Every structure is written in structure tokens, then in C-alpha cells.
mmCIF file of N, CA and C in Angstrom:
data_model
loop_
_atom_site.group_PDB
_atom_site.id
_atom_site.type_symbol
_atom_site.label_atom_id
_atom_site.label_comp_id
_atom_site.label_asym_id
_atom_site.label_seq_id
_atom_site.Cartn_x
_atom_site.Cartn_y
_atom_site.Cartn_z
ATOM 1 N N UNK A 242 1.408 14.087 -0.558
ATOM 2 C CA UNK A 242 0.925 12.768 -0.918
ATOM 3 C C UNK A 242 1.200 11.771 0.190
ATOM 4 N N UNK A 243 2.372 12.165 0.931
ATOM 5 C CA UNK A 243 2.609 11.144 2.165
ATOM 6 C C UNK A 243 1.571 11.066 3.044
ATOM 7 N N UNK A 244 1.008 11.774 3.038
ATOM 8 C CA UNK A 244 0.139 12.319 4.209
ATOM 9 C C UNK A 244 -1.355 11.074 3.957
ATOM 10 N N UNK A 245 -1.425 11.371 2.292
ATOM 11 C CA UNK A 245 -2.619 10.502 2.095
ATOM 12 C C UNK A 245 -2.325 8.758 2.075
ATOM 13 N N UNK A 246 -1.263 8.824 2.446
ATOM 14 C CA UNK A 246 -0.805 7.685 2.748
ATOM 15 C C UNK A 246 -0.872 6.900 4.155
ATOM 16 N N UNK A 247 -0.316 7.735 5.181
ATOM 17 C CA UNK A 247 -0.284 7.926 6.266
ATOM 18 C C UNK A 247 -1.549 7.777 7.107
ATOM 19 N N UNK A 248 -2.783 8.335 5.930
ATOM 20 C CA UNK A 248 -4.114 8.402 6.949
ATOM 21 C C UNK A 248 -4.682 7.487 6.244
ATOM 22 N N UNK A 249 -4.407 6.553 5.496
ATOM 23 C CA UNK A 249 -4.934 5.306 5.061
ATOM 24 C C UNK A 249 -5.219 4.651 6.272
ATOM 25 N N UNK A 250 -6.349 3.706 6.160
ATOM 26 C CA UNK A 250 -6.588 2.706 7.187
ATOM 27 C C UNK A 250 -5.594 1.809 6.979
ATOM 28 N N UNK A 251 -5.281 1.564 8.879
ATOM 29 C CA UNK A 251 -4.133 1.198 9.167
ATOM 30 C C UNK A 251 -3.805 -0.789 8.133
ATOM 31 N N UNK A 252 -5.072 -1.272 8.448
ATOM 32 C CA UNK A 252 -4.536 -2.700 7.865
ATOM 33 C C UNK A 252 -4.446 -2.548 6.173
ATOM 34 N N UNK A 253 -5.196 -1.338 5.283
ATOM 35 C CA UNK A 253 -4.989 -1.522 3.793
ATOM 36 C C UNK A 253 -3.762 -0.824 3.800
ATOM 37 N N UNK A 254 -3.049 -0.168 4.850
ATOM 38 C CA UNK A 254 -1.574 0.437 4.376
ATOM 39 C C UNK A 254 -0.932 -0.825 4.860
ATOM 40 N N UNK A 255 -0.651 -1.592 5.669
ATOM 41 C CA UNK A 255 -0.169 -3.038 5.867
ATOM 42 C C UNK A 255 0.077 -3.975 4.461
ATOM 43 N N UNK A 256 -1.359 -4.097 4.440
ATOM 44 C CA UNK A 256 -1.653 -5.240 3.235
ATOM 45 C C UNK A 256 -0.576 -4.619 2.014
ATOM 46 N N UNK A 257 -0.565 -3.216 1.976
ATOM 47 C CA UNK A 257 0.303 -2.384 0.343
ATOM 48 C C UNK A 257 1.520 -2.692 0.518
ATOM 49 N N UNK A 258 1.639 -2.171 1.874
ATOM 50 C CA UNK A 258 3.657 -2.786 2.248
ATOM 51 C C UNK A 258 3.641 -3.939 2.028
ATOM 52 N N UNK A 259 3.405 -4.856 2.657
ATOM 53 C CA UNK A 259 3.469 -6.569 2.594
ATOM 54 C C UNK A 259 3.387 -6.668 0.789
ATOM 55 N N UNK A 260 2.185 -6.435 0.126
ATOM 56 C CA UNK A 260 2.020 -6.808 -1.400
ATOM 57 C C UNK A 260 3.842 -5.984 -1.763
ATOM 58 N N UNK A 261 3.806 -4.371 -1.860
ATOM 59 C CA UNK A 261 5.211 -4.236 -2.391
ATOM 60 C C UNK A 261 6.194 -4.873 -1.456
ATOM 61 N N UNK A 262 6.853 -5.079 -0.637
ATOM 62 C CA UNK A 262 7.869 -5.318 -0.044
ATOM 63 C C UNK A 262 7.981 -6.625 0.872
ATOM 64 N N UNK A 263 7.361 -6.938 1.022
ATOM 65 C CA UNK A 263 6.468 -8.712 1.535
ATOM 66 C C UNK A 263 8.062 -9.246 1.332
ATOM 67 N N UNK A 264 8.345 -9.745 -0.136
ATOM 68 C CA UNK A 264 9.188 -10.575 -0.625
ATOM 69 C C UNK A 264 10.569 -10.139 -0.308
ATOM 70 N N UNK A 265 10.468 -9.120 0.695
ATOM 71 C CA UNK A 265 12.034 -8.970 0.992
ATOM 72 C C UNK A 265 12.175 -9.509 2.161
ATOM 73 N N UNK A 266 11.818 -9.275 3.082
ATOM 74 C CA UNK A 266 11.637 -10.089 4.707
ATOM 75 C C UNK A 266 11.865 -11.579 4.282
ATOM 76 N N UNK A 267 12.390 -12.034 5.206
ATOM 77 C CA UNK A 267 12.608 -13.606 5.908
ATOM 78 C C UNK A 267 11.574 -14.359 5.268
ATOM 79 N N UNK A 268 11.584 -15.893 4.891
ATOM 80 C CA UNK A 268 10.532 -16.810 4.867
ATOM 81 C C UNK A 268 10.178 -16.939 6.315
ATOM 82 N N UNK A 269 10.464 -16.111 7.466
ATOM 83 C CA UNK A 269 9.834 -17.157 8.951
ATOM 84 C C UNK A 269 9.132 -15.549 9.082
ATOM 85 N N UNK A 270 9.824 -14.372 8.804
ATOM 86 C CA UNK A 270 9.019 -12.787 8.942
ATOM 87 C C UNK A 270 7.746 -12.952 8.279
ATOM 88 N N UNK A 271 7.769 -13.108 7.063
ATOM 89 C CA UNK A 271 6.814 -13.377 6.117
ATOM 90 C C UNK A 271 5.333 -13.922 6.466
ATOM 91 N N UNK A 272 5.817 -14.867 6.861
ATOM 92 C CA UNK A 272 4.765 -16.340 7.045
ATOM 93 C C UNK A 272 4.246 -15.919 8.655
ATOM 94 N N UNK A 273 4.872 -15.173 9.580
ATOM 95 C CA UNK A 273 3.872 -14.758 10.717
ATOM 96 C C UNK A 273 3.405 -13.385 10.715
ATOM 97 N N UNK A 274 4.147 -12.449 9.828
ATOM 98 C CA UNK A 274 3.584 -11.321 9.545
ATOM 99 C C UNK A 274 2.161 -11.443 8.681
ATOM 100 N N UNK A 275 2.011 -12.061 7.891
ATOM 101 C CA UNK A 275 1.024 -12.862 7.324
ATOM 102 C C UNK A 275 0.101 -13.046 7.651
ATOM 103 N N UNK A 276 0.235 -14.288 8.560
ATOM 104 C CA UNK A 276 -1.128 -15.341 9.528
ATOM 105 C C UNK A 276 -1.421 -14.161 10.570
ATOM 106 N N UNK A 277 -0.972 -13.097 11.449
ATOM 107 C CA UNK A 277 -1.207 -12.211 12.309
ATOM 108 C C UNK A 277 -2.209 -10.904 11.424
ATOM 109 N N UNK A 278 -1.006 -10.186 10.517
ATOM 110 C CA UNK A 278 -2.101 -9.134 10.004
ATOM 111 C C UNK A 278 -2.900 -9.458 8.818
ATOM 112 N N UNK A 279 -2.366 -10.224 8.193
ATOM 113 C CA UNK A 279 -2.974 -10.106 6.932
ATOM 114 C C UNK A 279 -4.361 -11.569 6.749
ATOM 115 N N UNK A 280 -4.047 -12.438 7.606
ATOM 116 C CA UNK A 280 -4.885 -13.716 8.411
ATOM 117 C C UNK A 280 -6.072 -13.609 9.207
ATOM 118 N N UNK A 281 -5.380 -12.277 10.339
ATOM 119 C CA UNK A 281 -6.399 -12.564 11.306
ATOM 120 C C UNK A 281 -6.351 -13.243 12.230
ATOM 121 N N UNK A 282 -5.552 -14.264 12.428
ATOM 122 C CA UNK A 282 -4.671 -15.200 13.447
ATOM 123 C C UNK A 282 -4.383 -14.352 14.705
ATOM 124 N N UNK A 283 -4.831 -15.037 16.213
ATOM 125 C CA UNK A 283 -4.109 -14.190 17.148
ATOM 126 C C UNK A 283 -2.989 -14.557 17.545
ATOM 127 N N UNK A 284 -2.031 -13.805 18.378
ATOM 128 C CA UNK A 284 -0.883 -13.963 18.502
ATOM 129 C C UNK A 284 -0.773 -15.480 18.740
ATOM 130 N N UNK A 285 -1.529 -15.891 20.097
ATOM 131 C CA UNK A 285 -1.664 -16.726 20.400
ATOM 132 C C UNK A 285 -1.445 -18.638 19.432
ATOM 133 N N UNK A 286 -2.760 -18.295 18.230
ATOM 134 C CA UNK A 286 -2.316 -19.486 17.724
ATOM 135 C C UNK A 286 -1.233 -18.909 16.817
ATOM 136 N N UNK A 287 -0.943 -18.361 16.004
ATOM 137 C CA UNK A 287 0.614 -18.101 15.706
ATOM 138 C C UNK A 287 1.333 -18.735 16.456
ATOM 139 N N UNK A 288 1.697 -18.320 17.678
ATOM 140 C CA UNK A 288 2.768 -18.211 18.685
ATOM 141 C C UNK A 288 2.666 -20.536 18.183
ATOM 142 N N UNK A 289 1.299 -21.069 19.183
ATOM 143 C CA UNK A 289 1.119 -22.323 19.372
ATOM 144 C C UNK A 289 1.601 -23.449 17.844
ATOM 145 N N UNK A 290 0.892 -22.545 16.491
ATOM 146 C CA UNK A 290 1.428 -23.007 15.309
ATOM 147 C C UNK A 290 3.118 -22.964 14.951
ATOM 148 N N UNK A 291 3.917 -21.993 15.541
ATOM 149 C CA UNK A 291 5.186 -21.466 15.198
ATOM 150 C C UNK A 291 6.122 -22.381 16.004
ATOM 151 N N UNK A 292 5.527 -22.754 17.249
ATOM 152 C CA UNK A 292 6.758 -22.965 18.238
ATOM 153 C C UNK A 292 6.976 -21.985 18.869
ATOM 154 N N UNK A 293 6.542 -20.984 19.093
ATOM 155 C CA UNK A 293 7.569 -19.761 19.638
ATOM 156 C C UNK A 293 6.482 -19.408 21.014
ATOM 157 N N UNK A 294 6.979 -18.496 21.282
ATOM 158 C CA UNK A 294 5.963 -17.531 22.477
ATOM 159 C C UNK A 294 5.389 -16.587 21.383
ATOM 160 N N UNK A 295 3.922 -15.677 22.480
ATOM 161 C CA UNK A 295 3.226 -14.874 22.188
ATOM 162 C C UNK A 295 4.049 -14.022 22.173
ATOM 163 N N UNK A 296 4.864 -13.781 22.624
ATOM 164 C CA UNK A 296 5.372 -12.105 22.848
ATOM 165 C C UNK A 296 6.637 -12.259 21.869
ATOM 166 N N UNK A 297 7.275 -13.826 21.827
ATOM 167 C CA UNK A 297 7.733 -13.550 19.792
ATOM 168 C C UNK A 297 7.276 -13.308 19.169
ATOM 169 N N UNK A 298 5.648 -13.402 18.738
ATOM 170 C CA UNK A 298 5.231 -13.596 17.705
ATOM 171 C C UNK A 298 4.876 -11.931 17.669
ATOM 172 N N UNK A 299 4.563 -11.184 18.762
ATOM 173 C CA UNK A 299 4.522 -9.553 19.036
ATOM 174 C C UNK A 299 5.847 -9.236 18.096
ATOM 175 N N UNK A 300 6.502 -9.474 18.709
ATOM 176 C CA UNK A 300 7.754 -8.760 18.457
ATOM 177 C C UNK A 300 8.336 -8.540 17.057
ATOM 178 N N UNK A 301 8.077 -10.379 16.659
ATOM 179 C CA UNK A 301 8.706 -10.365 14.813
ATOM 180 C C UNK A 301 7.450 -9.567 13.902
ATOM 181 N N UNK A 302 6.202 -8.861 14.786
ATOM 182 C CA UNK A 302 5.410 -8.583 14.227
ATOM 183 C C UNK A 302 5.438 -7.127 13.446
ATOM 184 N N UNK A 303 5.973 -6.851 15.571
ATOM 185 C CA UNK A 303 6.407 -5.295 15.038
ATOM 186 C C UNK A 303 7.851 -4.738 14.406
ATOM 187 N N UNK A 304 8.402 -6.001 14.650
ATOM 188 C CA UNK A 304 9.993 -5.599 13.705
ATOM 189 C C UNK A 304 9.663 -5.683 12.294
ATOM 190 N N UNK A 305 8.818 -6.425 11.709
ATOM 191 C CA UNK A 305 8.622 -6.704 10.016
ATOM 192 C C UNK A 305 8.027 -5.939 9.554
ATOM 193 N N UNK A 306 7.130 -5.140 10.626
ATOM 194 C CA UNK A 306 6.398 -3.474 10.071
ATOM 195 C C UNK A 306 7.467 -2.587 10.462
ATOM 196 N N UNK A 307 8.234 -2.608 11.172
ATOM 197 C CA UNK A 307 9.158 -1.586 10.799
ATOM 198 C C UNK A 307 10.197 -1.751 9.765
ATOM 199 N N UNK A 308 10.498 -2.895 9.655
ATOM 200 C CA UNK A 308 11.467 -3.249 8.208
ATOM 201 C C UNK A 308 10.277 -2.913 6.945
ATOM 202 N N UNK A 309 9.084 -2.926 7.435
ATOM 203 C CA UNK A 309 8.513 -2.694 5.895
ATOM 204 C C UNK A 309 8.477 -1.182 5.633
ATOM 205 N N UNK A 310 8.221 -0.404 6.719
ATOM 206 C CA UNK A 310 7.582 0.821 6.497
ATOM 207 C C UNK A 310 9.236 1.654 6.317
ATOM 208 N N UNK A 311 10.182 0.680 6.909
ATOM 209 C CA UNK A 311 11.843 1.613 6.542
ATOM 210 C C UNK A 311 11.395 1.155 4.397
ATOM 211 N N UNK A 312 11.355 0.346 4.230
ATOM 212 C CA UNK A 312 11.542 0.669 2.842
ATOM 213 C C UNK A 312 10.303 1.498 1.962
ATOM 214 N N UNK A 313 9.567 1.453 2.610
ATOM 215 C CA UNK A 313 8.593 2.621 1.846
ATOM 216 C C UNK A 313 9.451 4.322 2.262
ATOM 217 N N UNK A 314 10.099 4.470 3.721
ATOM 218 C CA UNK A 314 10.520 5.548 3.460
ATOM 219 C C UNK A 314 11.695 5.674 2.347
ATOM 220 N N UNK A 315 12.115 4.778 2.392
ATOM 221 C CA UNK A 315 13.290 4.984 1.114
ATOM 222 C C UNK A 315 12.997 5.183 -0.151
ATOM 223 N N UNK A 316 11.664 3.959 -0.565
ATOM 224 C CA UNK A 316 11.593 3.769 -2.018
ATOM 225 C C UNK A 316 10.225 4.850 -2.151
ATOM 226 N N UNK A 317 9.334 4.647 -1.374
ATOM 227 C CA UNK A 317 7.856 4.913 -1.563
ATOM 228 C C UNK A 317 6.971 5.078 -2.440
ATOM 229 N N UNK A 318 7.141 3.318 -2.951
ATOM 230 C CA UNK A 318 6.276 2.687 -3.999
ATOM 231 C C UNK A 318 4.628 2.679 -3.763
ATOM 232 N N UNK A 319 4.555 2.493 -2.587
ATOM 233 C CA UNK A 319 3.247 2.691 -2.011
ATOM 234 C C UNK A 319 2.750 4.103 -2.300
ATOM 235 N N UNK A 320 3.378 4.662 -1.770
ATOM 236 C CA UNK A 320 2.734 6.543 -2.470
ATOM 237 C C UNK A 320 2.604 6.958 -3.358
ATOM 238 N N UNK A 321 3.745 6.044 -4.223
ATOM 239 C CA UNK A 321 3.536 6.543 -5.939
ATOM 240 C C UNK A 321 2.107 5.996 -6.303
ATOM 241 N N UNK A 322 2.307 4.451 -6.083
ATOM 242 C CA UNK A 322 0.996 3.974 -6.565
ATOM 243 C C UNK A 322 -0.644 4.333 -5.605
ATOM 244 N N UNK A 323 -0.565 4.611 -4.849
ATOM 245 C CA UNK A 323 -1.993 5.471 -4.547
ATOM 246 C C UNK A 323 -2.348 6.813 -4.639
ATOM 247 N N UNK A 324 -0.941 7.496 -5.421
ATOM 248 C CA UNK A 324 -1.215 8.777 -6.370
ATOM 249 C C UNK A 324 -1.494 8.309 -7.599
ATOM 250 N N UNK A 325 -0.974 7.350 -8.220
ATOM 251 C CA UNK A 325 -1.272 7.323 -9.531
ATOM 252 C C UNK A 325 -2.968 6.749 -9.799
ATOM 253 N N UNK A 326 -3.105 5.924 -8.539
ATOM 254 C CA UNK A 326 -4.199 4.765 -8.707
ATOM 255 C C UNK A 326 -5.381 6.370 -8.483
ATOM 256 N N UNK A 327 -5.170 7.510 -7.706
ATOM 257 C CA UNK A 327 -6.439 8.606 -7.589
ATOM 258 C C UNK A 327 -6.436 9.299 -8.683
ATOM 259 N N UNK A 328 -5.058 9.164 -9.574
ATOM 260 C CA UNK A 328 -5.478 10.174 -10.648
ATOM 261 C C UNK A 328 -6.114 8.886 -11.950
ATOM 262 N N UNK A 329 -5.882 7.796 -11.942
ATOM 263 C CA UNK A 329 -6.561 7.264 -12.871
ATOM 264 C C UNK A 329 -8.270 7.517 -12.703
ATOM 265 N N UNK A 330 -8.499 7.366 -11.458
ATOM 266 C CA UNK A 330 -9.991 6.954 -10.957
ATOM 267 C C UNK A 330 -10.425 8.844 -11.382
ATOM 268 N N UNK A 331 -9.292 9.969 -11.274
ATOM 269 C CA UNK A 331 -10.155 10.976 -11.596
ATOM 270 C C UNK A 331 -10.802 10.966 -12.901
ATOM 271 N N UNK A 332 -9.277 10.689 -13.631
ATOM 272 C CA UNK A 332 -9.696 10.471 -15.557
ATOM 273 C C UNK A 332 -10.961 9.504 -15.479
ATOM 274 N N UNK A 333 -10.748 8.630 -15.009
ATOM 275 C CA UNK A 333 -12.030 7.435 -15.369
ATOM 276 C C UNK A 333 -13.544 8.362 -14.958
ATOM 277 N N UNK A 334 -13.281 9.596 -14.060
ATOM 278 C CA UNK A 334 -14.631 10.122 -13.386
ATOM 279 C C UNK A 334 -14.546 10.865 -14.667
ATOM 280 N N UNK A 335 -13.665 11.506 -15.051
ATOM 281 C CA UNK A 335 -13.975 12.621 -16.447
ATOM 282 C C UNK A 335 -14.623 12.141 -17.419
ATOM 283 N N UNK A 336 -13.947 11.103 -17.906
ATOM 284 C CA UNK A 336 -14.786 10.086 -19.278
ATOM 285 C C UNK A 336 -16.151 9.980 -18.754
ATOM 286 N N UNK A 337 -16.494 9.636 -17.589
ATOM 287 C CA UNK A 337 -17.979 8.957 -17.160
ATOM 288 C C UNK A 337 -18.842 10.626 -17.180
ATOM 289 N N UNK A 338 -18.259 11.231 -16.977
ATOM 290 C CA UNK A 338 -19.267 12.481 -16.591
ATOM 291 C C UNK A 338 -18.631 13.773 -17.563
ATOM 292 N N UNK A 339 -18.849 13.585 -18.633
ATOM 293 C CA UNK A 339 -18.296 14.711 -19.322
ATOM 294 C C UNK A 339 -19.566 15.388 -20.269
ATOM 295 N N UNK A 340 -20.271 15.168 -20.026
ATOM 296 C CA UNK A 340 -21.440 15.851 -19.771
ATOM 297 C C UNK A 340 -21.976 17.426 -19.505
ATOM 298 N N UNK A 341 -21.985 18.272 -20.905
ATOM 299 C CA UNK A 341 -22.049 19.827 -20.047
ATOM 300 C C UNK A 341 -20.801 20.359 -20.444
ATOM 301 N N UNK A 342 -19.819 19.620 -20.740
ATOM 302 C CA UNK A 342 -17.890 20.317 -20.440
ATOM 303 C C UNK A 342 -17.825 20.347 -22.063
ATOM 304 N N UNK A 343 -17.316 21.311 -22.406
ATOM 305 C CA UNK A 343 -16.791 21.024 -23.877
ATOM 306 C C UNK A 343 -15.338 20.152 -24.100
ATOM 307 N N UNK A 344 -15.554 19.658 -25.151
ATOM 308 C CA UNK A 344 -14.684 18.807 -25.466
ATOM 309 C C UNK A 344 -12.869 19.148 -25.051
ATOM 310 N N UNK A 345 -12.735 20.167 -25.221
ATOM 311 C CA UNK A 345 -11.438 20.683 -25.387
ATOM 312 C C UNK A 345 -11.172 20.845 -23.866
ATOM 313 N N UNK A 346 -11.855 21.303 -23.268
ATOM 314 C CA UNK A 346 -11.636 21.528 -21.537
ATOM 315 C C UNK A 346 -11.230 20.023 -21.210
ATOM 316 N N UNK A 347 -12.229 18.769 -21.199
ATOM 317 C CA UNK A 347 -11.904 17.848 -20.974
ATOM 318 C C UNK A 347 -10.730 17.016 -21.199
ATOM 319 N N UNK A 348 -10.424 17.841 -22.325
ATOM 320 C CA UNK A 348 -9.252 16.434 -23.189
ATOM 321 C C UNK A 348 -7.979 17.724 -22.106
ATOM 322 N N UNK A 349 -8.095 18.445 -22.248
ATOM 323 C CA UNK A 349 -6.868 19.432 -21.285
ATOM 324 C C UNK A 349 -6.798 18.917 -19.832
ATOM 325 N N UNK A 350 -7.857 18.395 -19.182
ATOM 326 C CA UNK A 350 -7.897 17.764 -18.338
ATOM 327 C C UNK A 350 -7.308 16.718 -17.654
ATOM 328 N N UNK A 351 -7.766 15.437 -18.882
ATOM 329 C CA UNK A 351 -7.089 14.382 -19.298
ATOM 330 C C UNK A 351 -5.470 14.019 -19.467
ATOM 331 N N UNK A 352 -5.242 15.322 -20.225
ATOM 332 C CA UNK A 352 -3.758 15.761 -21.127
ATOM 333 C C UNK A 352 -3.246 15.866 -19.454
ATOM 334 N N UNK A 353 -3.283 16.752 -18.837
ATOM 335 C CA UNK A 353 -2.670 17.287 -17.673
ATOM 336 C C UNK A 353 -2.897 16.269 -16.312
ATOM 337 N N UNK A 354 -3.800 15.525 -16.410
ATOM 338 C CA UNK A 354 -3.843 14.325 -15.246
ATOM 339 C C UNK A 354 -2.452 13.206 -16.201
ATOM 340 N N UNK A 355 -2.751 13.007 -17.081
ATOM 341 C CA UNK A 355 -1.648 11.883 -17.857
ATOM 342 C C UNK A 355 -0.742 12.302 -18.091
ATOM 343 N N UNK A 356 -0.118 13.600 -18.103
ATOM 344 C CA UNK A 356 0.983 13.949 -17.851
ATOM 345 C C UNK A 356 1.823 13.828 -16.522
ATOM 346 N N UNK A 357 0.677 14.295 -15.205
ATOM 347 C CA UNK A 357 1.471 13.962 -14.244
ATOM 348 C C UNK A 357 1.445 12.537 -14.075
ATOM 349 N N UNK A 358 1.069 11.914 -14.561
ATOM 350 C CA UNK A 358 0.893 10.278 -14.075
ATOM 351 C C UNK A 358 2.305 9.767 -14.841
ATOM 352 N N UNK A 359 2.368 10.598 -15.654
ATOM 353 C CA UNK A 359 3.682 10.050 -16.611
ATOM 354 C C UNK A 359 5.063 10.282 -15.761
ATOM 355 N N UNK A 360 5.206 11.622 -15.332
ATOM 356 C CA UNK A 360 5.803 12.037 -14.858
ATOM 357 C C UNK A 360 6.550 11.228 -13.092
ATOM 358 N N UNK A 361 5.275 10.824 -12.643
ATOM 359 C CA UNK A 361 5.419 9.907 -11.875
ATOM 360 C C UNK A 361 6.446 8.833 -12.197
ATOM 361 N N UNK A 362 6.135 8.333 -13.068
ATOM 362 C CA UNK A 362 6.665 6.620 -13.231
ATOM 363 C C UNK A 362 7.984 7.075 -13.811
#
């Protein structure tokens, strides 16, 4: 599952760390990790908005992705939830297309996707 994590596009695995773990970093980490990846801001006006230099605003950029991505290796809330979020979307494909399947196959289906989802949390 790490893996499908890992090959996520690089700014929606950003945006997941920041949403889970955002609120642990600094109010000054926060607020330029922010305006840079999650903004769109170049270093540049960062740097000019902050007070600081460009190559601070590099730096607290790449230290706050590594403080984020150290707590996904620890906790890895992010992995849980984009395993759980593919097995909902499978169930949701079963209900939509159950069509052809007898009833009992499906609900075993169901039973055994919501079990591991349970199991998860």
C-alpha cells in the first residue's frame, strides 16, 4: 500500500501530508509551506512577502516536507486513508454495477471489502 502512496502525484501527496499533519509544524513552517506548494507562490514572492531570502524560503520548504513525510513514516495516516478511500470507491463500483452477479456473490464481496476497511481503522 506504501507504494500506492509513494507513486501518487507528487503535489496531491503534499496537499494529504499538509491536510493530516499541516497543524503540527510552526505557524511561520505552515504559512510558507502553504503560499509555495499548496499556493503556487514562487520562492521569490514568498521570500519578498516573508522578509527572508529565496534560498530560506527553499530551505523551510524542504525541511517542512521532511518533518511532514517523517510523520507519515511513523503514523501513516495518509496510507490508511487512500486504502480505505479505494476500497470504498470499489464497494460504491459493486452497488453501481451489480448487474449479472447474483446476489450472494455480491453481498460476500461487500462483507469482505468492509471487513478489511474495518480492520483498518
Amino acid at each position: 500500500m506504501i507504494a500506492k502512496v509513494m507513486e501518487m502525484d507528487k503535489l496531491a501527496r503534499q496537499a494529504l501530508l499538509f491536510d493530516f499533519y499541516g497543524e503540527l509544524l510552526t505557524e511561520h513552517q505552515r504559512s510558507i509551506y502553504e503560499e509555495v506548494v499548496l499556493n503556487d507562490y514562487s520562492l521569490s514572492e514568498v521570500a519578498q512577502d516573508q522578509g527572508i531570502s529565496r534560498q530560506g524560503v527553499h530551505d523551510m520548504v524542504k525541511r517542512s516536507t521532511k518533518i511532514l513525510e517523517g510523520y507519515e513514516e511513523k503514523l501513516h495516516l495518509v496510507e490508511r486513508f487512500v486504502s480505505i478511500r479505494e476500497k470504498v470507491h470499489v464497494i460504491h463500483g459493486l452497488t453501481q454495477n451489480y448487474k449479472g452477479k447474483e446476489l450472494r456473490v455480491l453481498m460476500e464481496q461487500i462483507g469482505s471489502l468492509s471487513n478489511s476497511i474495518l480492520e483498518e481503522l
